[in-house]
Amino acid sequence: MSRNTKINLVLLLVVAALAVLPLALGLGDHKKEPFTGADGEAETAITELKPDYEPWFSPLYEPPSGEIESALFSLQAALGAGVLAYYFGLRRGRRQGEQRALEREADSALTGAAGKSTPEQD
């Protein structure tokens, strides 16, 4: 198994552990909504500390339901992941192309030098 494969497997196990451990250990069982986002937690904390607090800004668009909000968030995450994957794939492809070009130049230089005959050798 290559070094990169080992690293990828370890990273995959870490991600799986981060996803499964909170559920398996029952983290958040004492809460009404155990896995709400940070926005919901912050809003709850602020209203407990200062009930008369008024936000400075209001959202530009308020989705009609939580499902639509989750779908839009998932779409945003997927688009971001796609852009990052495209960028890193493009970088890797360019690097591999440059490496292949250098190898071809080195091969042609070696074959060119070996195939030439100088007048002194004749």
PDB file of C-alpha atoms in Angstrom:
ATOM      1  CA  MET A   1       0.000   0.000   0.000  1.00  0.00           C
ATOM      2  CA  SER A   2       1.452   3.375  -0.978  1.00  0.00           C
ATOM      3  CA  ARG A   3       1.975   6.231   1.446  1.00  0.00           C
ATOM      4  CA  ASN A   4      -0.788   8.330  -0.152  1.00  0.00           C
ATOM      5  CA  THR A   5      -3.269   5.466   0.177  1.00  0.00           C
ATOM      6  CA  LYS A   6      -2.441   5.110   3.867  1.00  0.00           C
ATOM      7  CA  ILE A   7      -2.881   8.842   4.450  1.00  0.00           C
ATOM      8  CA  ASN A   8      -6.208   8.826   2.600  1.00  0.00           C
ATOM      9  CA  LEU A   9      -7.467   5.883   4.658  1.00  0.00           C
ATOM     10  CA  VAL A  10      -6.489   7.573   7.918  1.00  0.00           C
ATOM     11  CA  LEU A  11      -8.242  10.792   6.848  1.00  0.00           C
ATOM     12  CA  LEU A  12     -11.345   8.828   5.861  1.00  0.00           C
ATOM     13  CA  LEU A  13     -11.403   7.116   9.258  1.00  0.00           C
ATOM     14  CA  VAL A  14     -11.036  10.465  11.049  1.00  0.00           C
ATOM     15  CA  VAL A  15     -13.941  11.959   9.081  1.00  0.00           C
ATOM     16  CA  ALA A  16     -16.089   8.900   9.768  1.00  0.00           C
ATOM     17  CA  ALA A  17     -15.241   9.107  13.473  1.00  0.00           C
ATOM     18  CA  LEU A  18     -16.164  12.799  13.575  1.00  0.00           C
ATOM     19  CA  ALA A  19     -19.528  11.983  12.013  1.00  0.00           C
ATOM     20  CA  VAL A  20     -20.365   8.887  14.078  1.00  0.00           C
ATOM     21  CA  LEU A  21     -18.896   9.572  17.547  1.00  0.00           C
ATOM     22  CA  PRO A  22     -21.288  12.390  18.561  1.00  0.00           C
ATOM     23  CA  LEU A  23     -24.228  10.165  17.708  1.00  0.00           C
ATOM     24  CA  ALA A  24     -22.776   7.058  19.358  1.00  0.00           C
ATOM     25  CA  LEU A  25     -21.778   8.870  22.554  1.00  0.00           C
ATOM     26  CA  GLY A  26     -25.166  10.567  22.836  1.00  0.00           C
ATOM     27  CA  LEU A  27     -23.783  14.078  22.829  1.00  0.00           C
ATOM     28  CA  GLY A  28     -26.616  16.575  22.851  1.00  0.00           C
ATOM     29  CA  ASP A  29     -29.229  14.181  24.275  1.00  0.00           C
ATOM     30  CA  HIS A  30     -30.022  16.615  27.079  1.00  0.00           C
ATOM     31  CA  LYS A  31     -31.078  19.346  24.626  1.00  0.00           C
ATOM     32  CA  LYS A  32     -34.445  19.912  22.977  1.00  0.00           C
ATOM     33  CA  GLU A  33     -32.818  20.131  19.530  1.00  0.00           C
ATOM     34  CA  PRO A  34     -29.459  18.366  19.941  1.00  0.00           C
ATOM     35  CA  PHE A  35     -27.730  19.197  16.660  1.00  0.00           C
ATOM     36  CA  THR A  36     -28.882  22.687  15.751  1.00  0.00           C
ATOM     37  CA  GLY A  37     -26.490  25.042  14.030  1.00  0.00           C
ATOM     38  CA  ALA A  38     -24.341  27.670  15.680  1.00  0.00           C
ATOM     39  CA  ASP A  39     -26.802  30.392  14.645  1.00  0.00           C
ATOM     40  CA  GLY A  40     -29.604  28.763  16.607  1.00  0.00           C
ATOM     41  CA  GLU A  41     -27.384  28.256  19.650  1.00  0.00           C
ATOM     42  CA  ALA A  42     -26.227  31.891  19.545  1.00  0.00           C
ATOM     43  CA  GLU A  43     -29.773  33.184  19.181  1.00  0.00           C
ATOM     44  CA  THR A  44     -30.896  31.136  22.187  1.00  0.00           C
ATOM     45  CA  ALA A  45     -27.979  32.352  24.312  1.00  0.00           C
ATOM     46  CA  ILE A  46     -28.558  35.995  23.371  1.00  0.00           C
ATOM     47  CA  THR A  47     -32.289  35.905  24.103  1.00  0.00           C
ATOM     48  CA  GLU A  48     -31.572  34.299  27.499  1.00  0.00           C
ATOM     49  CA  LEU A  49     -28.998  36.958  28.411  1.00  0.00           C
ATOM     50  CA  LYS A  50     -30.768  40.007  26.929  1.00  0.00           C
ATOM     51  CA  PRO A  51     -34.435  39.469  26.066  1.00  0.00           C
ATOM     52  CA  ASP A  52     -34.797  43.002  24.642  1.00  0.00           C
ATOM     53  CA  TYR A  53     -31.891  42.615  22.173  1.00  0.00           C
ATOM     54  CA  GLU A  54     -32.600  43.723  18.594  1.00  0.00           C
ATOM     55  CA  PRO A  55     -30.356  42.428  15.765  1.00  0.00           C
ATOM     56  CA  TRP A  56     -28.441  44.962  13.720  1.00  0.00           C
ATOM     57  CA  PHE A  57     -29.268  43.312  10.404  1.00  0.00           C
ATOM     58  CA  SER A  58     -32.020  41.185   8.974  1.00  0.00           C
ATOM     59  CA  PRO A  59     -31.562  38.440   6.365  1.00  0.00           C
ATOM     60  CA  LEU A  60     -31.912  39.381   2.684  1.00  0.00           C
ATOM     61  CA  TYR A  61     -33.911  36.214   2.025  1.00  0.00           C
ATOM     62  CA  GLU A  62     -35.734  34.126   4.595  1.00  0.00           C
ATOM     63  CA  PRO A  63     -36.575  30.634   3.271  1.00  0.00           C
ATOM     64  CA  PRO A  64     -40.179  29.582   3.889  1.00  0.00           C
ATOM     65  CA  SER A  65     -39.193  26.370   5.721  1.00  0.00           C
ATOM     66  CA  GLY A  66     -36.265  24.696   7.423  1.00  0.00           C
ATOM     67  CA  GLU A  67     -36.074  22.054   4.688  1.00  0.00           C
ATOM     68  CA  ILE A  68     -35.557  24.668   1.991  1.00  0.00           C
ATOM     69  CA  GLU A  69     -32.949  26.377   4.151  1.00  0.00           C
ATOM     70  CA  SER A  70     -31.114  23.064   4.557  1.00  0.00           C
ATOM     71  CA  ALA A  71     -31.351  22.388   0.821  1.00  0.00           C
ATOM     72  CA  LEU A  72     -29.889  25.811  -0.013  1.00  0.00           C
ATOM     73  CA  PHE A  73     -27.087  25.287   2.496  1.00  0.00           C
ATOM     74  CA  SER A  74     -26.327  21.868   0.993  1.00  0.00           C
ATOM     75  CA  LEU A  75     -26.309  23.371  -2.500  1.00  0.00           C
ATOM     76  CA  GLN A  76     -23.897  26.063  -1.347  1.00  0.00           C
ATOM     77  CA  ALA A  77     -21.605  23.450   0.217  1.00  0.00           C
ATOM     78  CA  ALA A  78     -21.714  21.282  -2.929  1.00  0.00           C
ATOM     79  CA  LEU A  79     -20.880  24.232  -5.186  1.00  0.00           C
ATOM     80  CA  GLY A  80     -17.976  25.219  -2.923  1.00  0.00           C
ATOM     81  CA  ALA A  81     -16.650  21.666  -2.907  1.00  0.00           C
ATOM     82  CA  GLY A  82     -16.963  21.529  -6.696  1.00  0.00           C
ATOM     83  CA  VAL A  83     -15.016  24.752  -7.146  1.00  0.00           C
ATOM     84  CA  LEU A  84     -12.262  23.562  -4.799  1.00  0.00           C
ATOM     85  CA  ALA A  85     -12.073  20.148  -6.487  1.00  0.00           C
ATOM     86  CA  TYR A  86     -11.863  21.797  -9.923  1.00  0.00           C
ATOM     87  CA  TYR A  87      -9.090  24.129  -8.759  1.00  0.00           C
ATOM     88  CA  PHE A  88      -6.977  21.392  -7.178  1.00  0.00           C
ATOM     89  CA  GLY A  89      -7.564  19.072 -10.150  1.00  0.00           C
ATOM     90  CA  LEU A  90      -6.505  21.810 -12.537  1.00  0.00           C
ATOM     91  CA  ARG A  91      -3.342  22.486 -10.526  1.00  0.00           C
ATOM     92  CA  ARG A  92      -2.465  18.805 -10.429  1.00  0.00           C
ATOM     93  CA  GLY A  93      -3.105  18.389 -14.163  1.00  0.00           C
ATOM     94  CA  ARG A  94      -0.897  21.356 -15.002  1.00  0.00           C
ATOM     95  CA  ARG A  95       1.874  20.047 -12.766  1.00  0.00           C
ATOM     96  CA  GLN A  96       1.671  16.600 -14.383  1.00  0.00           C
ATOM     97  CA  GLY A  97       1.666  18.177 -17.846  1.00  0.00           C
ATOM     98  CA  GLU A  98       4.768  20.206 -17.041  1.00  0.00           C
ATOM     99  CA  GLN A  99       6.482  17.106 -15.670  1.00  0.00           C
ATOM    100  CA  ARG A 100       5.660  15.104 -18.807  1.00  0.00           C
ATOM    101  CA  ALA A 101       6.926  17.938 -21.011  1.00  0.00           C
ATOM    102  CA  LEU A 102      10.205  18.025 -19.105  1.00  0.00           C
ATOM    103  CA  GLU A 103      10.536  14.241 -19.418  1.00  0.00           C
ATOM    104  CA  ARG A 104       9.933  14.446 -23.183  1.00  0.00           C
ATOM    105  CA  GLU A 105      12.524  17.192 -23.529  1.00  0.00           C
ATOM    106  CA  ALA A 106      15.032  15.140 -21.555  1.00  0.00           C
ATOM    107  CA  ASP A 107      14.288  12.035 -23.657  1.00  0.00           C
ATOM    108  CA  SER A 108      14.611  13.940 -26.923  1.00  0.00           C
ATOM    109  CA  ALA A 109      17.865  15.524 -25.755  1.00  0.00           C
ATOM    110  CA  LEU A 110      19.293  12.100 -24.894  1.00  0.00           C
ATOM    111  CA  THR A 111      18.193  10.494 -28.161  1.00  0.00           C
ATOM    112  CA  GLY A 112      19.316  13.497 -30.130  1.00  0.00           C
ATOM    113  CA  ALA A 113      22.770  13.456 -28.542  1.00  0.00           C
ATOM    114  CA  ALA A 114      23.176   9.690 -28.949  1.00  0.00           C
ATOM    115  CA  GLY A 115      21.987   9.626 -32.547  1.00  0.00           C
ATOM    116  CA  LYS A 116      24.251  12.410 -33.838  1.00  0.00           C
ATOM    117  CA  SER A 117      27.547  11.613 -35.412  1.00  0.00           C
ATOM    118  CA  THR A 118      30.257  14.214 -35.401  1.00  0.00           C
ATOM    119  CA  PRO A 119      32.740  14.609 -38.233  1.00  0.00           C
ATOM    120  CA  GLU A 120      35.563  13.661 -35.858  1.00  0.00           C
ATOM    121  CA  GLN A 121      34.002  10.215 -35.255  1.00  0.00           C
ATOM    122  CA  ASP A 122      33.773   9.440 -39.007  1.00  0.00           C
TER     123      ASP A 122
END
